[in-house]
Amino acid sequence: MTLTLDAPVVASDVSFDSLRARLTGSVHTPDEPEYDALVSPWNLAVPMRPAAVVAVRTAEDVAEAVRFAGAHGFTAGVQATGHGAERSLAGHLLVMTRGLDEVTVHPEGWARVGAGVKWSQLVPVAAAYGLAGVNGSTTDVGIVGYTTGGGVGPLARTYGINADRVRAFEVVTGDGVFRRVTPTEYPDLYFALRGGKGAAGIVTALEFDLIHMPTFYGGAVYFDGADAAEVIDRWRGWADDLPEQGTTSFVIFQLPPLPEIPPPLAGRMSLGIRFLWTGEPEEGARLLNQIRAVAPVILDDANLRPYTEIDHVHADPVDPMPVVDPAILLNGFPAEAAEKLLAVAGYGSGSPQVLVEVRHLGGAYAREGAHPSAFSHRAAKFSVLTVAMAADEEMAAGGLAHADQVFTALADWDTGGVWPNFGIPHDAVSARRCYDEATLARLREVTATYDPQGVLQAGAYTRA
């Protein structure tokens, strides 16, 4: 029997009855009605067609699935929310962890969550105690996938990455063994799971520290796209001068004229300046007023907010859609870089991108945590993300071709790297962008130790 990653095998090729008998969860093959809904990721442009999907309910279910895969010569992939979907990472047996939905917040300042939990499920529970997690730009993403990729969000300059806040992982490694991983228990796995995505194992639960933050000052201030050059020129120096209490980014939006889009932003190019301030609100307002004064504001959504309104900062979409979204990291963003970016993606450029985002880094992001991790990009000063619609192959190709133009324009400042969450490592080329050589060598050692048969599909790039 030959298995490929491009098309599922039919149910008659292999029997999953023995696996079904050992699970509290369920197994679904392509001929069953539940299959398509389970394998569909958030990014609808990424088809996932494993031989079967295992909807797990316990950590033991995960172990049974991994052991079954190993015994039958299969590869195993994992998916929770599908935001990090990459076709080649599905494996032949896709482990769906949405059923691992435990959420426990300890008032003294830490949380335990199952692998299927999104930030949106944790935020309100933590907020009841005045606590918050170092979450991503949208609370619609899964906590585990975000954290294993590093975890860079709108608090990055103040509180760093979420991977540095992890107390413990519970994980099933490629040999089918369940392990609890801490800085002192399996320290090699602890290193690899913080930044190494799923190469070292399938995480079933995560324990991590929270921060005290009942409120914040922030949101976004929007300008007409025609004023982008002037506003971004001021933003560059302003962002560099910000204390670590502030994290900021800008986004060039081209949003469709839909009812759910705020009228000032619908059907036009706009520029949003995102801002999150963790200090005194009055100081945050004073600082953001320096940007507000540059050009006419078309929409002002920045204010003192409860932490439950954290999604207002980036205002990312939550509904599944087909997109292409490549990214790069920069070592600087001088005036020349801004001019070149706007020439290909700014007002009047004909850019097809729905958004082009530049995040300002540094501060706590740049400092290694108490324990070294596989996250390899502390020295980056900015990140750049492009997102284009990909409703069909032609549209996807056009979006990617234009993204290449954007990245070529910024080539003089490109570090050559990319965050694992923005450039999922699925082959040798992408792995070299996600990790430096020393880190990649350590990841190879870990996968060789804990996945000697090469069962975990996400670990394939470390063996390339």
Coordinates of C-alpha atoms in Angstrom, one line a residue, residues 48-453:
M48 CA -5.9 18.8 4.4
R49 CA -6.6 15.3 3.2
P50 CA -5.2 12.7 5.6
A51 CA -6.2 9.1 5.5
A52 CA -8.1 9.6 8.7
V53 CA -8.7 12.2 11.4
V54 CA -8.7 11.2 15.0
A55 CA -10.8 13.5 17.2
V56 CA -9.2 13.0 20.6
R57 CA -10.7 13.6 24.0
T58 CA -7.8 12.6 26.3
A59 CA -4.1 12.5 26.3
E60 CA -4.2 8.7 26.1
D61 CA -6.2 9.0 22.9
V62 CA -3.3 11.0 21.4
A63 CA -0.8 8.3 22.6
E64 CA -3.0 5.6 21.0
A65 CA -3.2 7.5 17.7
V66 CA 0.6 8.0 17.6
R67 CA 1.3 4.4 18.5
F68 CA -1.2 3.2 15.8
A69 CA 0.5 5.5 13.2
G70 CA 3.9 4.1 14.1
A71 CA 2.8 0.5 14.0
H72 CA 1.3 1.0 10.5
G73 CA 4.1 3.1 8.9
F74 CA 1.9 6.2 8.9
T75 CA 2.9 9.8 9.8
A76 CA 0.9 11.7 12.3
G77 CA 0.0 15.4 12.2
V78 CA -1.9 17.6 14.6
Q79 CA -4.4 20.4 14.3
A80 CA -6.4 22.3 16.9
T81 CA -7.8 25.5 15.5
G82 CA -6.2 25.2 12.0
H83 CA -4.6 28.7 12.0
G84 CA -1.2 27.1 11.5
A85 CA -2.3 24.8 8.7
E86 CA 0.2 23.7 6.1
R87 CA -0.7 21.0 3.7
S88 CA 2.4 18.9 4.1
L89 CA 2.0 18.9 7.9
A90 CA -1.3 17.0 8.0
G91 CA 0.4 13.6 7.9
H92 CA -1.5 10.4 7.1
L93 CA -3.3 10.4 10.5
L94 CA -4.4 13.9 11.6
V95 CA -4.8 14.2 15.3
M96 CA -7.6 16.8 16.1
T97 CA -7.1 18.2 19.6
R98 CA -10.1 20.5 19.8
G99 CA -11.7 18.1 22.4
L100 CA -8.8 18.8 24.9
D101 CA -10.7 21.8 26.2
E102 CA -9.6 22.1 29.9
V103 CA -9.3 25.7 31.2
T104 CA -8.1 26.3 34.7
V105 CA -6.9 29.7 36.0
H106 CA -5.1 29.9 39.4
P107 CA -5.7 33.2 41.1
E108 CA -2.0 33.4 42.2
G109 CA -1.1 33.9 38.5
W110 CA -0.9 30.9 36.2
A111 CA -3.1 28.8 34.0
R112 CA -3.5 25.3 32.7
V113 CA -5.1 24.7 29.3
G114 CA -5.8 21.8 27.0
A115 CA -4.4 21.7 23.5
G116 CA -7.7 22.6 22.0
V117 CA -8.2 25.8 23.9
K118 CA -8.2 29.2 22.2
W119 CA -7.2 32.4 23.8
S120 CA -10.8 33.6 23.6
Q121 CA -11.7 30.8 26.1
L122 CA -9.0 31.8 28.6
V123 CA -9.2 35.6 28.4
P124 CA -12.6 36.1 30.2
V125 CA -11.7 33.4 32.9
A126 CA -8.4 35.1 33.6
A127 CA -9.9 38.6 33.5
A128 CA -12.2 37.7 36.5
Y129 CA -9.0 37.7 38.6
G130 CA -7.4 40.7 36.9
L131 CA -5.1 38.4 35.0
A132 CA -4.2 38.1 31.4
G133 CA -2.0 35.9 29.2
V134 CA 0.6 37.1 26.7
N135 CA -1.7 36.3 23.8
G136 CA -1.4 36.9 20.1
S137 CA -2.9 39.5 17.8
T138 CA -6.2 37.6 17.9
T139 CA -7.7 35.6 20.6
D140 CA -9.2 33.3 18.0
V141 CA -6.0 31.3 17.7
G142 CA -5.1 28.2 19.9
I143 CA -2.8 28.8 22.9
V144 CA -0.7 25.7 22.3
G145 CA 0.1 26.3 18.6
Y146 CA 0.8 30.0 19.3
T147 CA 3.1 29.2 22.2
T148 CA 5.1 26.3 20.6
G149 CA 5.9 28.7 17.7
G150 CA 7.2 31.3 20.2
G151 CA 4.2 33.4 20.8
V152 CA 4.7 37.0 19.7
G153 CA 1.7 39.3 20.4
P154 CA 0.7 42.9 21.1
L155 CA 2.5 42.8 24.5
A156 CA 5.8 41.6 23.2
R157 CA 7.9 44.6 24.0
T158 CA 6.7 44.7 27.6
Y159 CA 6.4 41.0 28.5
G160 CA 8.3 39.1 25.7
I161 CA 7.0 35.9 24.2
N162 CA 4.7 33.4 25.8
A163 CA 7.1 30.5 25.3
D164 CA 9.3 32.1 28.0
R165 CA 6.4 31.9 30.4
V166 CA 5.8 28.1 30.2
R167 CA 5.9 26.1 33.4
A168 CA 5.2 22.7 31.9
F169 CA 4.0 20.8 28.9
E170 CA 2.2 17.5 28.8
V171 CA 3.1 15.9 25.5
V172 CA 3.0 12.7 23.5
T173 CA 6.3 12.2 21.7
G174 CA 6.7 10.3 18.4
D175 CA 7.5 7.1 20.2
G176 CA 4.0 7.1 21.6
V177 CA 5.0 7.9 25.2
F178 CA 3.2 10.5 27.3
R179 CA 5.6 12.8 29.2
R180 CA 5.4 15.8 31.5
V181 CA 8.1 18.3 30.5
T182 CA 9.5 21.1 32.7
P183 CA 12.8 22.9 32.8
T184 CA 14.2 20.1 34.9
E185 CA 12.2 17.1 33.5
Y186 CA 13.3 16.4 29.9
P187 CA 15.0 19.8 29.5
D188 CA 15.8 18.9 25.9
L189 CA 12.1 18.7 25.1
Y190 CA 11.5 21.8 27.1
F191 CA 13.9 23.6 24.8
A192 CA 12.4 22.2 21.7
L193 CA 8.8 22.7 22.5
R194 CA 9.2 26.4 23.0
G195 CA 9.7 27.6 19.4
G196 CA 10.0 24.2 17.7
K197 CA 6.3 23.9 16.9
G198 CA 5.3 20.2 16.7
A199 CA 8.6 18.7 15.8
A200 CA 9.2 17.2 19.2
G201 CA 5.7 16.0 20.1
I202 CA 2.0 16.5 20.2
V203 CA 1.2 18.8 23.2
T204 CA -1.9 17.8 25.1
A205 CA -1.8 20.4 27.9
L206 CA 0.2 23.5 28.8
E207 CA 0.8 25.3 32.0
F208 CA 2.1 28.9 31.9
D209 CA 2.4 32.1 33.9
L210 CA -0.1 35.0 33.5
I211 CA 0.4 38.7 34.1
H212 CA -1.6 41.1 36.2
M213 CA -3.4 43.3 33.7
P214 CA -7.1 44.1 34.3
T215 CA -7.0 47.0 31.8
F216 CA -4.8 48.5 29.1
Y217 CA -4.7 51.7 27.1
G218 CA -4.8 51.0 23.4
G219 CA -6.5 50.0 20.2
A220 CA -5.9 51.4 16.8
V221 CA -6.1 54.8 15.1
Y222 CA -6.8 54.9 11.4
F223 CA -5.9 57.3 8.6
D224 CA -6.7 57.6 4.9
G225 CA -4.2 55.6 2.8
A226 CA -3.2 58.8 1.0
D227 CA -1.7 60.0 4.3
A228 CA 0.3 56.8 4.9
A229 CA 3.7 58.2 3.9
E230 CA 3.5 61.1 6.3
V231 CA 2.1 59.0 9.2
I232 CA 4.6 56.1 8.8
D233 CA 7.5 58.5 8.6
R234 CA 6.5 59.9 12.0
W235 CA 5.7 56.4 13.3
R236 CA 9.2 55.1 12.7
G237 CA 10.9 57.5 15.1
W238 CA 8.0 57.5 17.5
A239 CA 8.1 53.7 17.8
D240 CA 11.9 53.6 18.3
D241 CA 11.5 56.1 21.2
L242 CA 8.7 54.2 22.9
P243 CA 9.5 52.8 26.4
E244 CA 9.1 49.1 26.8
Q245 CA 5.6 49.7 28.2
G246 CA 4.4 50.3 24.6
T247 CA 4.1 47.9 21.7
T248 CA 3.1 49.1 18.3
S249 CA 2.6 48.1 14.6
F250 CA 1.1 49.6 11.5
V251 CA -1.1 48.0 8.9
I252 CA -2.1 49.0 5.4
F253 CA -5.6 47.8 4.9
Q254 CA -7.7 47.3 1.8
L255 CA -11.0 46.0 3.2
P256 CA -14.0 45.2 1.1
P257 CA -17.2 47.2 1.2
L258 CA -19.0 44.8 3.5
P259 CA -21.6 45.6 6.2
E260 CA -19.4 44.1 9.0
I261 CA -16.5 46.5 8.1
P262 CA -16.6 49.9 9.8
P263 CA -17.8 52.4 7.2
P264 CA -14.7 54.6 7.4
L265 CA -12.5 51.6 6.4
A266 CA -14.8 49.8 4.0
G267 CA -13.9 49.8 0.3
R268 CA -10.8 52.0 0.6
M269 CA -7.1 51.8 1.5
S270 CA -6.5 52.9 5.1
L271 CA -3.6 52.9 7.5
G272 CA -4.0 51.7 11.0
I273 CA -1.5 52.5 13.8
R274 CA -1.9 49.8 16.5
F275 CA -0.8 50.6 20.0
L276 CA -0.9 48.8 23.4
W277 CA 0.3 50.7 26.5
T278 CA 0.8 48.9 29.8
G279 CA 1.6 52.0 31.9
E280 CA -0.5 54.8 33.1
P281 CA -3.4 55.5 30.7
E282 CA -2.8 59.2 30.6
E283 CA 0.8 58.7 29.4
G284 CA -0.4 56.3 26.8
A285 CA -2.9 58.8 25.5
R286 CA -0.3 61.5 25.5
L287 CA 2.1 59.4 23.4
L288 CA -0.6 58.3 20.9
N289 CA -1.7 61.9 20.5
Q290 CA 1.6 62.5 18.8
I291 CA 0.5 60.2 16.0
R292 CA -3.1 61.4 16.0
A293 CA -1.8 64.9 15.2
V294 CA 0.1 63.9 12.0
A295 CA -3.0 63.7 9.7
P296 CA -6.8 63.6 9.8
V297 CA -8.0 60.5 11.7
I298 CA -10.8 58.7 10.0
L299 CA -11.5 56.2 12.9
D300 CA -10.2 56.3 16.4
D301 CA -10.6 53.0 18.3
A302 CA -7.9 53.6 21.0
N303 CA -9.0 54.1 24.6
L304 CA -8.7 52.7 28.1
R305 CA -10.1 49.2 27.9
P306 CA -10.7 46.1 30.0
Y307 CA -8.4 43.3 28.9
T308 CA -11.3 41.4 27.5
E309 CA -11.2 43.9 24.6
I310 CA -7.7 43.0 23.6
D311 CA -8.8 42.1 20.0
H312 CA -9.4 45.8 19.3
V313 CA -5.7 46.3 19.0
H314 CA -5.2 44.3 15.8
A315 CA -8.8 43.8 14.7
D316 CA -7.9 40.5 12.9
P317 CA -10.7 38.6 11.1
V318 CA -11.9 35.5 12.8
D319 CA -14.1 33.8 10.1
P320 CA -12.3 31.1 8.0
M321 CA -11.2 32.3 4.6
P322 CA -8.7 31.4 1.8
V323 CA -5.5 33.4 2.0
V324 CA -1.9 33.4 1.2
D325 CA 0.2 35.1 4.0
P326 CA 4.0 35.0 3.7
A327 CA 6.2 37.0 6.0
I328 CA 9.7 38.1 6.7
L329 CA 11.8 39.7 9.5
L330 CA 13.8 42.9 9.2
N331 CA 16.9 44.2 11.0
G332 CA 15.8 47.8 10.5
F333 CA 13.1 50.0 8.9
P334 CA 14.7 53.3 7.8
A335 CA 13.1 55.9 5.7
E336 CA 14.3 54.2 2.5
A337 CA 12.6 51.0 3.5
A338 CA 9.3 52.8 4.2
E339 CA 9.5 54.5 0.8
K340 CA 10.1 51.2 -1.0
L341 CA 7.3 49.5 0.8
L342 CA 4.8 52.2 0.0
A343 CA 5.9 52.2 -3.7
V344 CA 4.8 48.6 -4.1
A345 CA 2.0 48.3 -1.4
G346 CA 0.9 51.8 -0.6
Y347 CA -1.7 54.3 -2.0
G348 CA -1.9 54.1 -5.8
S349 CA 0.4 51.1 -6.1
G350 CA -2.3 48.6 -7.3
S351 CA -1.4 46.2 -4.5
P352 CA -3.7 43.2 -4.2
Q353 CA -2.9 42.7 -0.5
V354 CA -5.8 42.8 1.9
L355 CA -3.2 43.9 4.5
V356 CA 0.4 44.6 4.9
E357 CA 1.6 44.7 8.4
V358 CA 4.9 45.9 10.0
R359 CA 5.4 45.2 13.7
H360 CA 7.9 47.0 15.9
L361 CA 10.0 44.6 18.1
G362 CA 12.7 45.0 20.6
G363 CA 12.3 45.4 24.4
A364 CA 11.5 42.3 26.3
Y365 CA 11.0 40.4 23.0
A366 CA 14.8 40.7 22.4
R367 CA 15.9 39.2 25.7
E368 CA 16.3 35.5 26.2
G369 CA 14.1 34.1 28.9
A370 CA 15.3 32.3 32.0
H371 CA 15.7 29.1 30.0
P372 CA 17.0 28.9 26.4
S373 CA 14.4 28.0 23.8
A374 CA 14.2 27.0 20.1
F375 CA 12.9 30.5 19.3
S376 CA 15.7 32.0 17.1
H377 CA 14.8 35.5 16.2
R378 CA 15.4 37.8 19.2
A379 CA 17.6 40.1 17.2
A380 CA 15.0 41.0 14.6
K381 CA 13.8 44.6 14.8
F382 CA 10.6 44.4 12.7
S383 CA 8.3 41.8 11.2
V384 CA 6.5 42.1 7.9
L385 CA 3.3 40.2 7.0
T386 CA 1.3 40.3 3.8
V387 CA -2.2 38.7 3.4
A388 CA -4.0 38.4 0.1
M389 CA -7.1 36.5 -0.8
A390 CA -6.8 33.2 -2.5
A391 CA -10.2 32.2 -3.6
D392 CA -8.7 30.4 -6.6
E393 CA -5.2 29.4 -7.9
E394 CA -4.8 32.5 -10.0
M395 CA -5.7 34.8 -7.2
A396 CA -3.3 32.9 -4.8
A397 CA -0.5 33.1 -7.4
G398 CA -1.0 36.8 -7.9
G399 CA -1.0 37.4 -4.1
L400 CA 2.3 35.5 -3.7
A401 CA 3.9 37.2 -6.7
H402 CA 3.1 40.6 -5.3
A403 CA 4.3 39.5 -1.8
D404 CA 7.6 38.7 -3.5
Q405 CA 7.7 42.2 -4.9
V406 CA 7.2 43.6 -1.4
F407 CA 9.9 41.4 0.1
T408 CA 12.3 42.2 -2.8
A409 CA 11.8 45.9 -2.1
L410 CA 12.8 45.3 1.6
A411 CA 15.6 42.9 0.7
D412 CA 18.4 45.1 2.1
W413 CA 16.9 44.8 5.6
D414 CA 15.7 41.2 5.4
T415 CA 17.3 39.0 8.1
G416 CA 16.5 35.8 6.1
G417 CA 14.5 34.5 9.0
V418 CA 10.8 34.1 9.8
W419 CA 8.8 33.2 12.9
P420 CA 7.7 29.6 12.9
N421 CA 4.1 30.7 13.3
F422 CA 4.3 33.0 10.3
G423 CA 6.4 30.6 8.1
I424 CA 5.5 27.1 9.2
P425 CA 8.6 24.9 8.9
H426 CA 7.6 22.1 6.6
D427 CA 10.7 21.5 4.5
A428 CA 14.5 22.1 4.7
V429 CA 14.3 25.5 3.1
S430 CA 11.6 26.9 5.5
A431 CA 13.3 25.2 8.4
R432 CA 16.5 27.2 7.7
R433 CA 14.5 30.4 7.7
C434 CA 12.8 29.5 11.0
Y435 CA 15.9 28.4 12.9
D436 CA 19.6 29.1 13.0
E437 CA 21.9 26.2 12.3
A438 CA 22.7 25.5 16.0
T439 CA 19.0 25.4 17.0
L440 CA 18.1 23.2 14.0
A441 CA 20.9 20.8 15.0
R442 CA 19.4 20.6 18.5
L443 CA 16.0 20.0 17.1
R444 CA 17.4 17.1 15.0
E445 CA 18.8 15.6 18.2
V446 CA 15.6 15.8 20.0
T447 CA 13.5 14.3 17.2
A448 CA 16.0 11.5 16.8
T449 CA 15.8 10.7 20.5
Y450 CA 12.0 10.9 21.0
D451 CA 10.7 10.0 17.5
P452 CA 13.2 7.5 16.1
Q453 CA 10.7 6.1 13.6

